[in-house]
Amino acid sequence: MAGSDPAFAPRLVERLISSPTGSTSLAGRARQRRWAEFHRRFPDLAQMRVLDLGGVPAAWQRLPQRPAEVVLVNLLPQPVRTPPWLVQVEGDACQLPDRLRRERFDLVYSNSVLEHVGGHARRQAFAETVHAAAGRHWVQTPYRYFPIEPHWLFPGFQFIPPAGQAALSQWWPFGHIRSADRRDAVAGVLAV
């Protein structure tokens, strides 16, 4: 029985989301397909200046073909050293720092950030940032009606009331969000 095998949960997580190579898990293969589609749509990527709202340096450093420059905007700085073509800026994607608001980019890229910025007004501000910064965009967000919620990897999690989500978050062993206690669980649920 799967529940009695202590190695079952780690093997399942590896097969679904986090294989060591990133290419054998279900999520890794989906990311590879997304990047292939991204490169197909933007074949001139190597000459582009990209504004990445909410991204991480590692995602760009793994690509076989990189842009001329990527400016990453995050609320919290990423504590990693990056090559000169990868510039990190601390800021809010819904209201860019002044120096970035005056700049134009070839492409705005955002991967699963829109659902984290807040309510309707914040999402609208995010969309205005995207349109003001560049004429071309790649804004990806999880499909709300997909049967498995992508942060917790729990079937139908997105349709459970927040109190139930917080309770599940404290004991559910899969996904990307771990909750140490009730307060942490509520904060995690409300952030998504």
Tab-separated table of N, CA, C and O in Angstrom, residues 57-153:
chain	number	residue	atom	x	y	z
A	57	PRO	N	16.638	34.792	-11.206
A	57	PRO	CA	17.786	34.666	-12.107
A	57	PRO	C	17.990	33.261	-12.657
A	57	PRO	O	18.305	33.092	-13.836
A	58	ALA	N	17.792	32.247	-11.834
A	58	ALA	CA	18.074	30.872	-12.262
A	58	ALA	C	17.282	30.471	-13.498
A	58	ALA	O	17.783	29.740	-14.350
A	59	ALA	N	16.062	30.948	-13.622
A	59	ALA	CA	15.244	30.590	-14.791
A	59	ALA	C	15.906	31.045	-16.085
A	59	ALA	O	15.911	30.316	-17.083
A	60	TRP	N	16.467	32.235	-16.087
A	60	TRP	CA	17.109	32.759	-17.300
A	60	TRP	C	18.485	32.148	-17.527
A	60	TRP	O	18.912	31.979	-18.663
A	61	GLN	N	19.183	31.822	-16.465
A	61	GLN	CA	20.526	31.272	-16.601
A	61	GLN	C	20.524	29.853	-17.155
A	61	GLN	O	21.530	29.401	-17.680
A	62	ARG	N	19.401	29.141	-17.052
A	62	ARG	CA	19.308	27.770	-17.568
A	62	ARG	C	18.980	27.717	-19.058
A	62	ARG	O	19.075	26.661	-19.666
A	63	LEU	N	18.577	28.822	-19.641
A	63	LEU	CA	18.152	28.804	-21.041
A	63	LEU	C	19.334	28.620	-21.988
A	63	LEU	O	20.403	29.174	-21.764
A	64	PRO	N	19.124	27.893	-23.081
A	64	PRO	CA	20.201	27.733	-24.059
A	64	PRO	C	20.491	29.031	-24.820
A	64	PRO	O	21.617	29.278	-25.220
A	65	GLN	N	19.473	29.850	-25.014
A	65	GLN	CA	19.666	31.150	-25.675
A	65	GLN	C	19.125	32.222	-24.741
A	65	GLN	O	17.971	32.195	-24.354
A	66	ARG	N	19.980	33.152	-24.375
A	66	ARG	CA	19.563	34.174	-23.433
A	66	ARG	C	19.343	35.507	-24.151
A	66	ARG	O	19.920	35.750	-25.212
A	67	PRO	N	18.538	36.390	-23.537
A	67	PRO	CA	18.354	37.729	-24.092
A	67	PRO	C	19.619	38.570	-23.937
A	67	PRO	O	20.510	38.232	-23.157
A	68	ALA	N	19.662	39.687	-24.647
A	68	ALA	CA	20.789	40.610	-24.505
A	68	ALA	C	20.849	41.150	-23.072
A	68	ALA	O	21.922	41.277	-22.489
A	69	GLU	N	19.654	41.443	-22.504
A	69	GLU	CA	19.585	41.918	-21.119
A	69	GLU	C	18.233	41.520	-20.532
A	69	GLU	O	17.215	41.550	-21.218
A	70	VAL	N	18.250	41.162	-19.258
A	70	VAL	CA	17.023	40.893	-18.509
A	70	VAL	C	17.075	41.745	-17.250
A	70	VAL	O	18.044	41.698	-16.495
A	71	VAL	N	16.019	42.532	-17.039
A	71	VAL	CA	15.876	43.305	-15.812
A	71	VAL	C	14.790	42.616	-14.991
A	71	VAL	O	13.640	42.546	-15.413
A	72	LEU	N	15.193	42.063	-13.845
A	72	LEU	CA	14.278	41.352	-12.952
A	72	LEU	C	13.774	42.306	-11.877
A	72	LEU	O	14.578	42.932	-11.188
A	73	VAL	N	12.453	42.397	-11.726
A	73	VAL	CA	11.863	43.233	-10.686
A	73	VAL	C	11.189	42.323	-9.667
A	73	VAL	O	10.342	41.502	-10.030
A	74	ASN	N	11.588	42.468	-8.406
A	74	ASN	CA	11.028	41.667	-7.316
A	74	ASN	C	10.855	42.535	-6.081
A	74	ASN	O	11.651	43.449	-5.842
A	75	LEU	N	9.829	42.206	-5.287
A	75	LEU	CA	9.630	42.921	-4.026
A	75	LEU	C	10.819	42.722	-3.103
A	75	LEU	O	11.239	43.638	-2.410
A	76	LEU	N	11.350	41.512	-3.102
A	76	LEU	CA	12.511	41.193	-2.269
A	76	LEU	C	13.689	40.872	-3.166
A	76	LEU	O	13.543	40.139	-4.145
A	77	PRO	N	14.868	41.393	-2.862
A	77	PRO	CA	16.034	41.090	-3.695
A	77	PRO	C	16.392	39.609	-3.625
A	77	PRO	O	16.208	38.961	-2.595
A	78	GLN	N	16.868	39.079	-4.732
A	78	GLN	CA	17.333	37.696	-4.789
A	78	GLN	C	18.804	37.690	-4.377
A	78	GLN	O	19.626	38.329	-5.026
A	79	PRO	N	19.161	36.981	-3.310
A	79	PRO	CA	20.532	37.037	-2.797
A	79	PRO	C	21.507	36.145	-3.579
A	79	PRO	O	22.128	35.253	-3.028
A	80	VAL	N	21.593	36.365	-4.873
A	80	VAL	CA	22.530	35.604	-5.692
A	80	VAL	C	23.286	36.555	-6.605
A	80	VAL	O	22.780	37.591	-6.999
A	81	ARG	N	24.509	36.160	-6.916
A	81	ARG	CA	25.302	36.940	-7.880
A	81	ARG	C	24.831	36.592	-9.270
A	81	ARG	O	24.530	35.443	-9.572
A	82	THR	N	24.772	37.590	-10.117
A	82	THR	CA	24.299	37.371	-11.477
A	82	THR	C	25.291	37.950	-12.476
A	82	THR	O	26.039	38.867	-12.152
A	83	PRO	N	25.268	37.411	-13.695
A	83	PRO	CA	26.130	37.971	-14.736
A	83	PRO	C	25.648	39.377	-15.109
A	83	PRO	O	24.508	39.751	-14.809
A	84	PRO	N	26.477	40.162	-15.778
A	84	PRO	CA	26.133	41.557	-16.098
A	84	PRO	C	24.858	41.717	-16.942
A	84	PRO	O	24.194	42.741	-16.848
A	85	TRP	N	24.497	40.725	-17.728
A	85	TRP	CA	23.295	40.837	-18.569
A	85	TRP	C	22.005	40.617	-17.785
A	85	TRP	O	20.914	40.822	-18.294
A	86	LEU	N	22.114	40.240	-16.516
A	86	LEU	CA	20.966	39.969	-15.652
A	86	LEU	C	20.977	40.992	-14.516
A	86	LEU	O	21.803	40.918	-13.613
A	87	VAL	N	20.072	41.970	-14.565
A	87	VAL	CA	20.051	43.070	-13.615
A	87	VAL	C	18.871	42.882	-12.659
A	87	VAL	O	17.740	42.710	-13.102
A	88	GLN	N	19.145	42.925	-11.361
A	88	GLN	CA	18.092	42.776	-10.364
A	88	GLN	C	17.719	44.142	-9.787
A	88	GLN	O	18.593	44.914	-9.416
A	89	VAL	N	16.400	44.393	-9.727
A	89	VAL	CA	15.897	45.648	-9.186
A	89	VAL	C	14.841	45.320	-8.137
A	89	VAL	O	13.927	44.539	-8.399
A	90	GLU	N	14.982	45.925	-6.970
A	90	GLU	CA	13.960	45.751	-5.940
A	90	GLU	C	12.828	46.726	-6.243
A	90	GLU	O	13.052	47.929	-6.421
A	91	GLY	N	11.620	46.190	-6.366
A	91	GLY	CA	10.490	47.059	-6.679
A	91	GLY	C	9.197	46.290	-6.802
A	91	GLY	O	9.166	45.058	-6.771
A	92	ASP	N	8.130	47.042	-6.979
A	92	ASP	CA	6.771	46.512	-7.080
A	92	ASP	C	6.378	46.463	-8.552
A	92	ASP	O	6.394	47.489	-9.238
A	93	ALA	N	5.975	45.293	-9.020
A	93	ALA	CA	5.582	45.130	-10.428
A	93	ALA	C	4.327	45.916	-10.767
A	93	ALA	O	4.065	46.194	-11.934
A	94	CYS	N	3.561	46.308	-9.772
A	94	CYS	CA	2.341	47.091	-10.006
A	94	CYS	C	2.618	48.589	-10.053
A	94	CYS	O	1.792	49.368	-10.505
A	95	GLN	N	3.795	48.986	-9.570
A	95	GLN	CA	4.214	50.383	-9.623
A	95	GLN	C	5.742	50.401	-9.669
A	95	GLN	O	6.411	50.424	-8.638
A	96	LEU	N	6.264	50.360	-10.884
A	96	LEU	CA	7.710	50.260	-11.068
A	96	LEU	C	8.435	51.454	-10.458
A	96	LEU	O	7.880	52.561	-10.404
A	97	PRO	N	9.671	51.238	-10.032
A	97	PRO	CA	10.500	52.375	-9.596
A	97	PRO	C	10.597	53.400	-10.732
A	97	PRO	O	10.548	53.042	-11.913
A	98	ASP	N	10.734	54.674	-10.369
A	98	ASP	CA	10.748	55.759	-11.363
A	98	ASP	C	11.696	55.512	-12.517
A	98	ASP	O	11.348	55.711	-13.674
A	99	ARG	N	12.904	55.053	-12.217
A	99	ARG	CA	13.893	54.885	-13.302
A	99	ARG	C	13.437	53.857	-14.325
A	99	ARG	O	13.718	53.999	-15.513
A	100	LEU	N	12.700	52.827	-13.906
A	100	LEU	CA	12.217	51.825	-14.858
A	100	LEU	C	10.980	52.302	-15.609
A	100	LEU	O	10.753	51.904	-16.753
A	101	ARG	N	10.176	53.155	-14.982
A	101	ARG	CA	8.977	53.664	-15.670
A	101	ARG	C	9.341	54.503	-16.882
A	101	ARG	O	8.554	54.622	-17.817
A	102	ARG	N	10.518	55.080	-16.880
A	102	ARG	CA	10.955	55.914	-18.012
A	102	ARG	C	11.602	55.094	-19.123
A	102	ARG	O	11.895	55.621	-20.186
A	103	GLU	N	11.842	53.821	-18.880
A	103	GLU	CA	12.524	52.974	-19.862
A	103	GLU	C	11.533	52.164	-20.687
A	103	GLU	O	10.430	51.894	-20.250
A	104	ARG	N	11.960	51.773	-21.887
A	104	ARG	CA	11.169	50.885	-22.742
A	104	ARG	C	11.944	49.591	-22.919
A	104	ARG	O	13.167	49.579	-22.972
A	105	PHE	N	11.199	48.514	-23.030
A	105	PHE	CA	11.786	47.195	-23.205
A	105	PHE	C	11.226	46.580	-24.482
A	105	PHE	O	10.199	47.021	-24.998
A	106	ASP	N	11.908	45.554	-24.987
A	106	ASP	CA	11.415	44.837	-26.164
A	106	ASP	C	10.305	43.865	-25.784
A	106	ASP	O	9.438	43.551	-26.606
A	107	LEU	N	10.356	43.382	-24.538
A	107	LEU	CA	9.419	42.358	-24.099
A	107	LEU	C	9.242	42.445	-22.591
A	107	LEU	O	10.212	42.646	-21.861
A	108	VAL	N	7.986	42.280	-22.129
A	108	VAL	CA	7.724	42.092	-20.706
A	108	VAL	C	7.369	40.629	-20.519
A	108	VAL	O	6.531	40.084	-21.240
A	109	TYR	N	8.028	40.003	-19.559
A	109	TYR	CA	7.839	38.585	-19.261
A	109	TYR	C	7.370	38.466	-17.813
A	109	TYR	O	7.884	39.154	-16.926
A	110	SER	N	6.406	37.593	-17.572
A	110	SER	CA	5.973	37.331	-16.205
A	110	SER	C	5.424	35.914	-16.130
A	110	SER	O	4.568	35.530	-16.916
A	111	ASN	N	5.933	35.151	-15.190
A	111	ASN	CA	5.547	33.757	-15.048
A	111	ASN	C	4.878	33.541	-13.692
A	111	ASN	O	5.543	33.559	-12.660
A	112	SER	N	3.581	33.358	-13.700
A	112	SER	CA	2.816	33.034	-12.488
A	112	SER	C	3.013	34.055	-11.368
A	112	SER	O	3.254	33.692	-10.221
A	113	VAL	N	2.881	35.328	-11.711
A	113	VAL	CA	2.981	36.396	-10.718
A	113	VAL	C	1.640	37.103	-10.554
A	113	VAL	O	1.264	37.486	-9.446
A	114	LEU	N	0.905	37.238	-11.630
A	114	LEU	CA	-0.339	38.009	-11.613
A	114	LEU	C	-1.285	37.575	-10.498
A	114	LEU	O	-1.922	38.400	-9.852
A	115	GLU	N	-1.352	36.287	-10.216
A	115	GLU	CA	-2.267	35.808	-9.183
A	115	GLU	C	-1.789	36.136	-7.772
A	115	GLU	O	-2.513	35.936	-6.800
A	116	HIS	N	-0.570	36.684	-7.634
A	116	HIS	CA	-0.017	36.998	-6.313
A	116	HIS	C	-0.015	38.492	-5.986
A	116	HIS	O	0.369	38.861	-4.883
A	117	VAL	N	-0.416	39.350	-6.917
A	117	VAL	CA	-0.246	40.790	-6.689
A	117	VAL	C	-1.332	41.415	-5.833
A	117	VAL	O	-1.156	42.511	-5.312
A	118	GLY	N	-2.463	40.761	-5.671
A	118	GLY	CA	-3.546	41.315	-4.859
A	118	GLY	C	-4.846	41.321	-5.631
A	118	GLY	O	-4.995	40.619	-6.627
A	119	GLY	N	-5.780	42.132	-5.186
A	119	GLY	CA	-7.115	42.186	-5.773
A	119	GLY	C	-7.160	42.839	-7.146
A	119	GLY	O	-6.146	43.059	-7.793
A	120	HIS	N	-8.379	43.177	-7.544
A	120	HIS	CA	-8.633	43.696	-8.893
A	120	HIS	C	-7.802	44.940	-9.210
A	120	HIS	O	-7.202	45.030	-10.288
A	121	ALA	N	-7.762	45.909	-8.305
A	121	ALA	CA	-7.030	47.154	-8.570
A	121	ALA	C	-5.542	46.887	-8.776
A	121	ALA	O	-4.915	47.475	-9.664
A	122	ARG	N	-4.970	45.994	-7.982
A	122	ARG	CA	-3.543	45.667	-8.129
A	122	ARG	C	-3.292	44.923	-9.443
A	122	ARG	O	-2.294	45.142	-10.107
A	123	ARG	N	-4.197	44.036	-9.820
A	123	ARG	CA	-4.038	43.326	-11.093
A	123	ARG	C	-4.146	44.291	-12.267
A	123	ARG	O	-3.433	44.160	-13.256
A	124	GLN	N	-5.032	45.245	-12.152
A	124	GLN	CA	-5.156	46.249	-13.202
A	124	GLN	C	-3.874	47.091	-13.288
A	124	GLN	O	-3.383	47.379	-14.385
A	125	ALA	N	-3.311	47.470	-12.155
A	125	ALA	CA	-2.053	48.222	-12.144
A	125	ALA	C	-0.923	47.398	-12.754
A	125	ALA	O	-0.084	47.918	-13.489
A	126	PHE	N	-0.909	46.100	-12.461
A	126	PHE	CA	0.090	45.201	-13.043
A	126	PHE	C	-0.048	45.198	-14.573
A	126	PHE	O	0.942	45.332	-15.297
A	127	ALA	N	-1.277	45.067	-15.065
A	127	ALA	CA	-1.512	45.061	-16.514
A	127	ALA	C	-1.083	46.381	-17.147
A	127	ALA	O	-0.498	46.392	-18.241
A	128	GLU	N	-1.332	47.482	-16.470
A	128	GLU	CA	-0.903	48.789	-16.989
A	128	GLU	C	0.616	48.872	-17.057
A	128	GLU	O	1.175	49.419	-18.009
A	129	THR	N	1.306	48.317	-16.059
A	129	THR	CA	2.772	48.265	-16.076
A	129	THR	C	3.260	47.480	-17.289
A	129	THR	O	4.154	47.922	-18.014
A	130	VAL	N	2.659	46.329	-17.523
A	130	VAL	CA	3.044	45.474	-18.650
A	130	VAL	C	2.898	46.233	-19.961
A	130	VAL	O	3.816	46.278	-20.791
A	131	HIS	N	1.747	46.858	-20.180
A	131	HIS	CA	1.487	47.557	-21.445
A	131	HIS	C	2.346	48.806	-21.619
A	131	HIS	O	2.714	49.145	-22.747
A	132	ALA	N	2.664	49.483	-20.527
A	132	ALA	CA	3.473	50.699	-20.629
A	132	ALA	C	4.943	50.392	-20.907
A	132	ALA	O	5.637	51.185	-21.534
A	133	ALA	N	5.427	49.238	-20.467
A	133	ALA	CA	6.860	48.938	-20.554
A	133	ALA	C	7.292	48.387	-21.912
A	133	ALA	O	8.453	48.535	-22.298
A	134	ALA	N	6.381	47.728	-22.637
A	134	ALA	CA	6.776	47.121	-23.916
A	134	ALA	C	5.546	46.830	-24.771
A	134	ALA	O	4.436	46.683	-24.243
A	135	GLY	N	5.784	46.710	-26.060
A	135	GLY	CA	4.702	46.368	-26.985
A	135	GLY	C	4.441	44.881	-27.072
A	135	GLY	O	3.388	44.452	-27.531
A	136	ARG	N	5.415	44.065	-26.635
A	136	ARG	CA	5.248	42.603	-26.662
A	136	ARG	C	5.289	42.066	-25.245
A	136	ARG	O	6.041	42.559	-24.407
A	137	HIS	N	4.470	41.029	-25.008
A	137	HIS	CA	4.326	40.507	-23.646
A	137	HIS	C	4.228	38.998	-23.656
A	137	HIS	O	3.681	38.407	-24.580
A	138	TRP	N	4.721	38.405	-22.575
A	138	TRP	CA	4.503	36.986	-22.275
A	138	TRP	C	4.125	36.938	-20.796
A	138	TRP	O	4.976	37.001	-19.917
A	139	VAL	N	2.830	36.893	-20.529
A	139	VAL	CA	2.329	36.868	-19.163
A	139	VAL	C	1.589	35.553	-18.984
A	139	VAL	O	0.544	35.340	-19.577
A	140	GLN	N	2.152	34.685	-18.177
A	140	GLN	CA	1.593	33.354	-17.957
A	140	GLN	C	1.063	33.285	-16.533
A	140	GLN	O	1.680	33.794	-15.604
A	141	THR	N	-0.095	32.683	-16.391
A	141	THR	CA	-0.670	32.481	-15.067
A	141	THR	C	-1.399	31.149	-15.058
A	141	THR	O	-1.883	30.711	-16.106
A	142	PRO	N	-1.460	30.475	-13.914
A	142	PRO	CA	-2.148	29.183	-13.881
A	142	PRO	C	-3.622	29.308	-14.258
A	142	PRO	O	-4.273	30.304	-13.940
A	143	TYR	N	-4.141	28.302	-14.905
A	143	TYR	CA	-5.542	28.246	-15.291
A	143	TYR	C	-6.366	27.874	-14.061
A	143	TYR	O	-6.182	26.799	-13.486
A	144	ARG	N	-7.249	28.763	-13.656
A	144	ARG	CA	-8.024	28.581	-12.417
A	144	ARG	C	-8.796	27.267	-12.390
A	144	ARG	O	-8.967	26.665	-11.334
A	145	TYR	N	-9.271	26.795	-13.521
A	145	TYR	CA	-10.126	25.612	-13.538
A	145	TYR	C	-9.369	24.318	-13.826
A	145	TYR	O	-9.980	23.284	-14.011
A	146	PHE	N	-8.043	24.380	-13.830
A	146	PHE	CA	-7.270	23.145	-13.939
A	146	PHE	C	-7.547	22.327	-12.682
A	146	PHE	O	-7.642	22.869	-11.583
A	147	PRO	N	-7.718	21.018	-12.807
A	147	PRO	CA	-8.157	20.226	-11.646
A	147	PRO	C	-7.186	20.215	-10.465
A	147	PRO	O	-7.599	20.014	-9.327
A	148	ILE	N	-5.907	20.428	-10.702
A	148	ILE	CA	-4.922	20.420	-9.615
A	148	ILE	C	-4.410	21.852	-9.428
A	148	ILE	O	-3.879	22.452	-10.357
A	149	GLU	N	-4.543	22.389	-8.226
A	149	GLU	CA	-4.056	23.735	-7.937
A	149	GLU	C	-2.522	23.692	-7.940
A	149	GLU	O	-1.932	22.833	-7.298
A	150	PRO	N	-1.842	24.588	-8.687
A	150	PRO	CA	-0.399	24.455	-8.908
A	150	PRO	C	0.520	24.788	-7.736
A	150	PRO	O	1.674	24.401	-7.754
A	151	HIS	N	0.052	25.498	-6.721
A	151	HIS	CA	0.922	25.827	-5.600
A	151	HIS	C	0.943	24.705	-4.557
A	151	HIS	O	1.979	24.389	-4.002
A	152	TRP	N	-0.222	24.134	-4.296
A	152	TRP	CA	-0.332	23.072	-3.297
A	152	TRP	C	-0.410	21.682	-3.923
A	152	TRP	O	-0.295	20.688	-3.226
A	153	LEU	N	-0.654	21.604	-5.210
A	153	LEU	CA	-0.821	20.321	-5.912
A	153	LEU	C	-1.911	19.477	-5.257
A	153	LEU	O	-1.758	18.277	-5.061
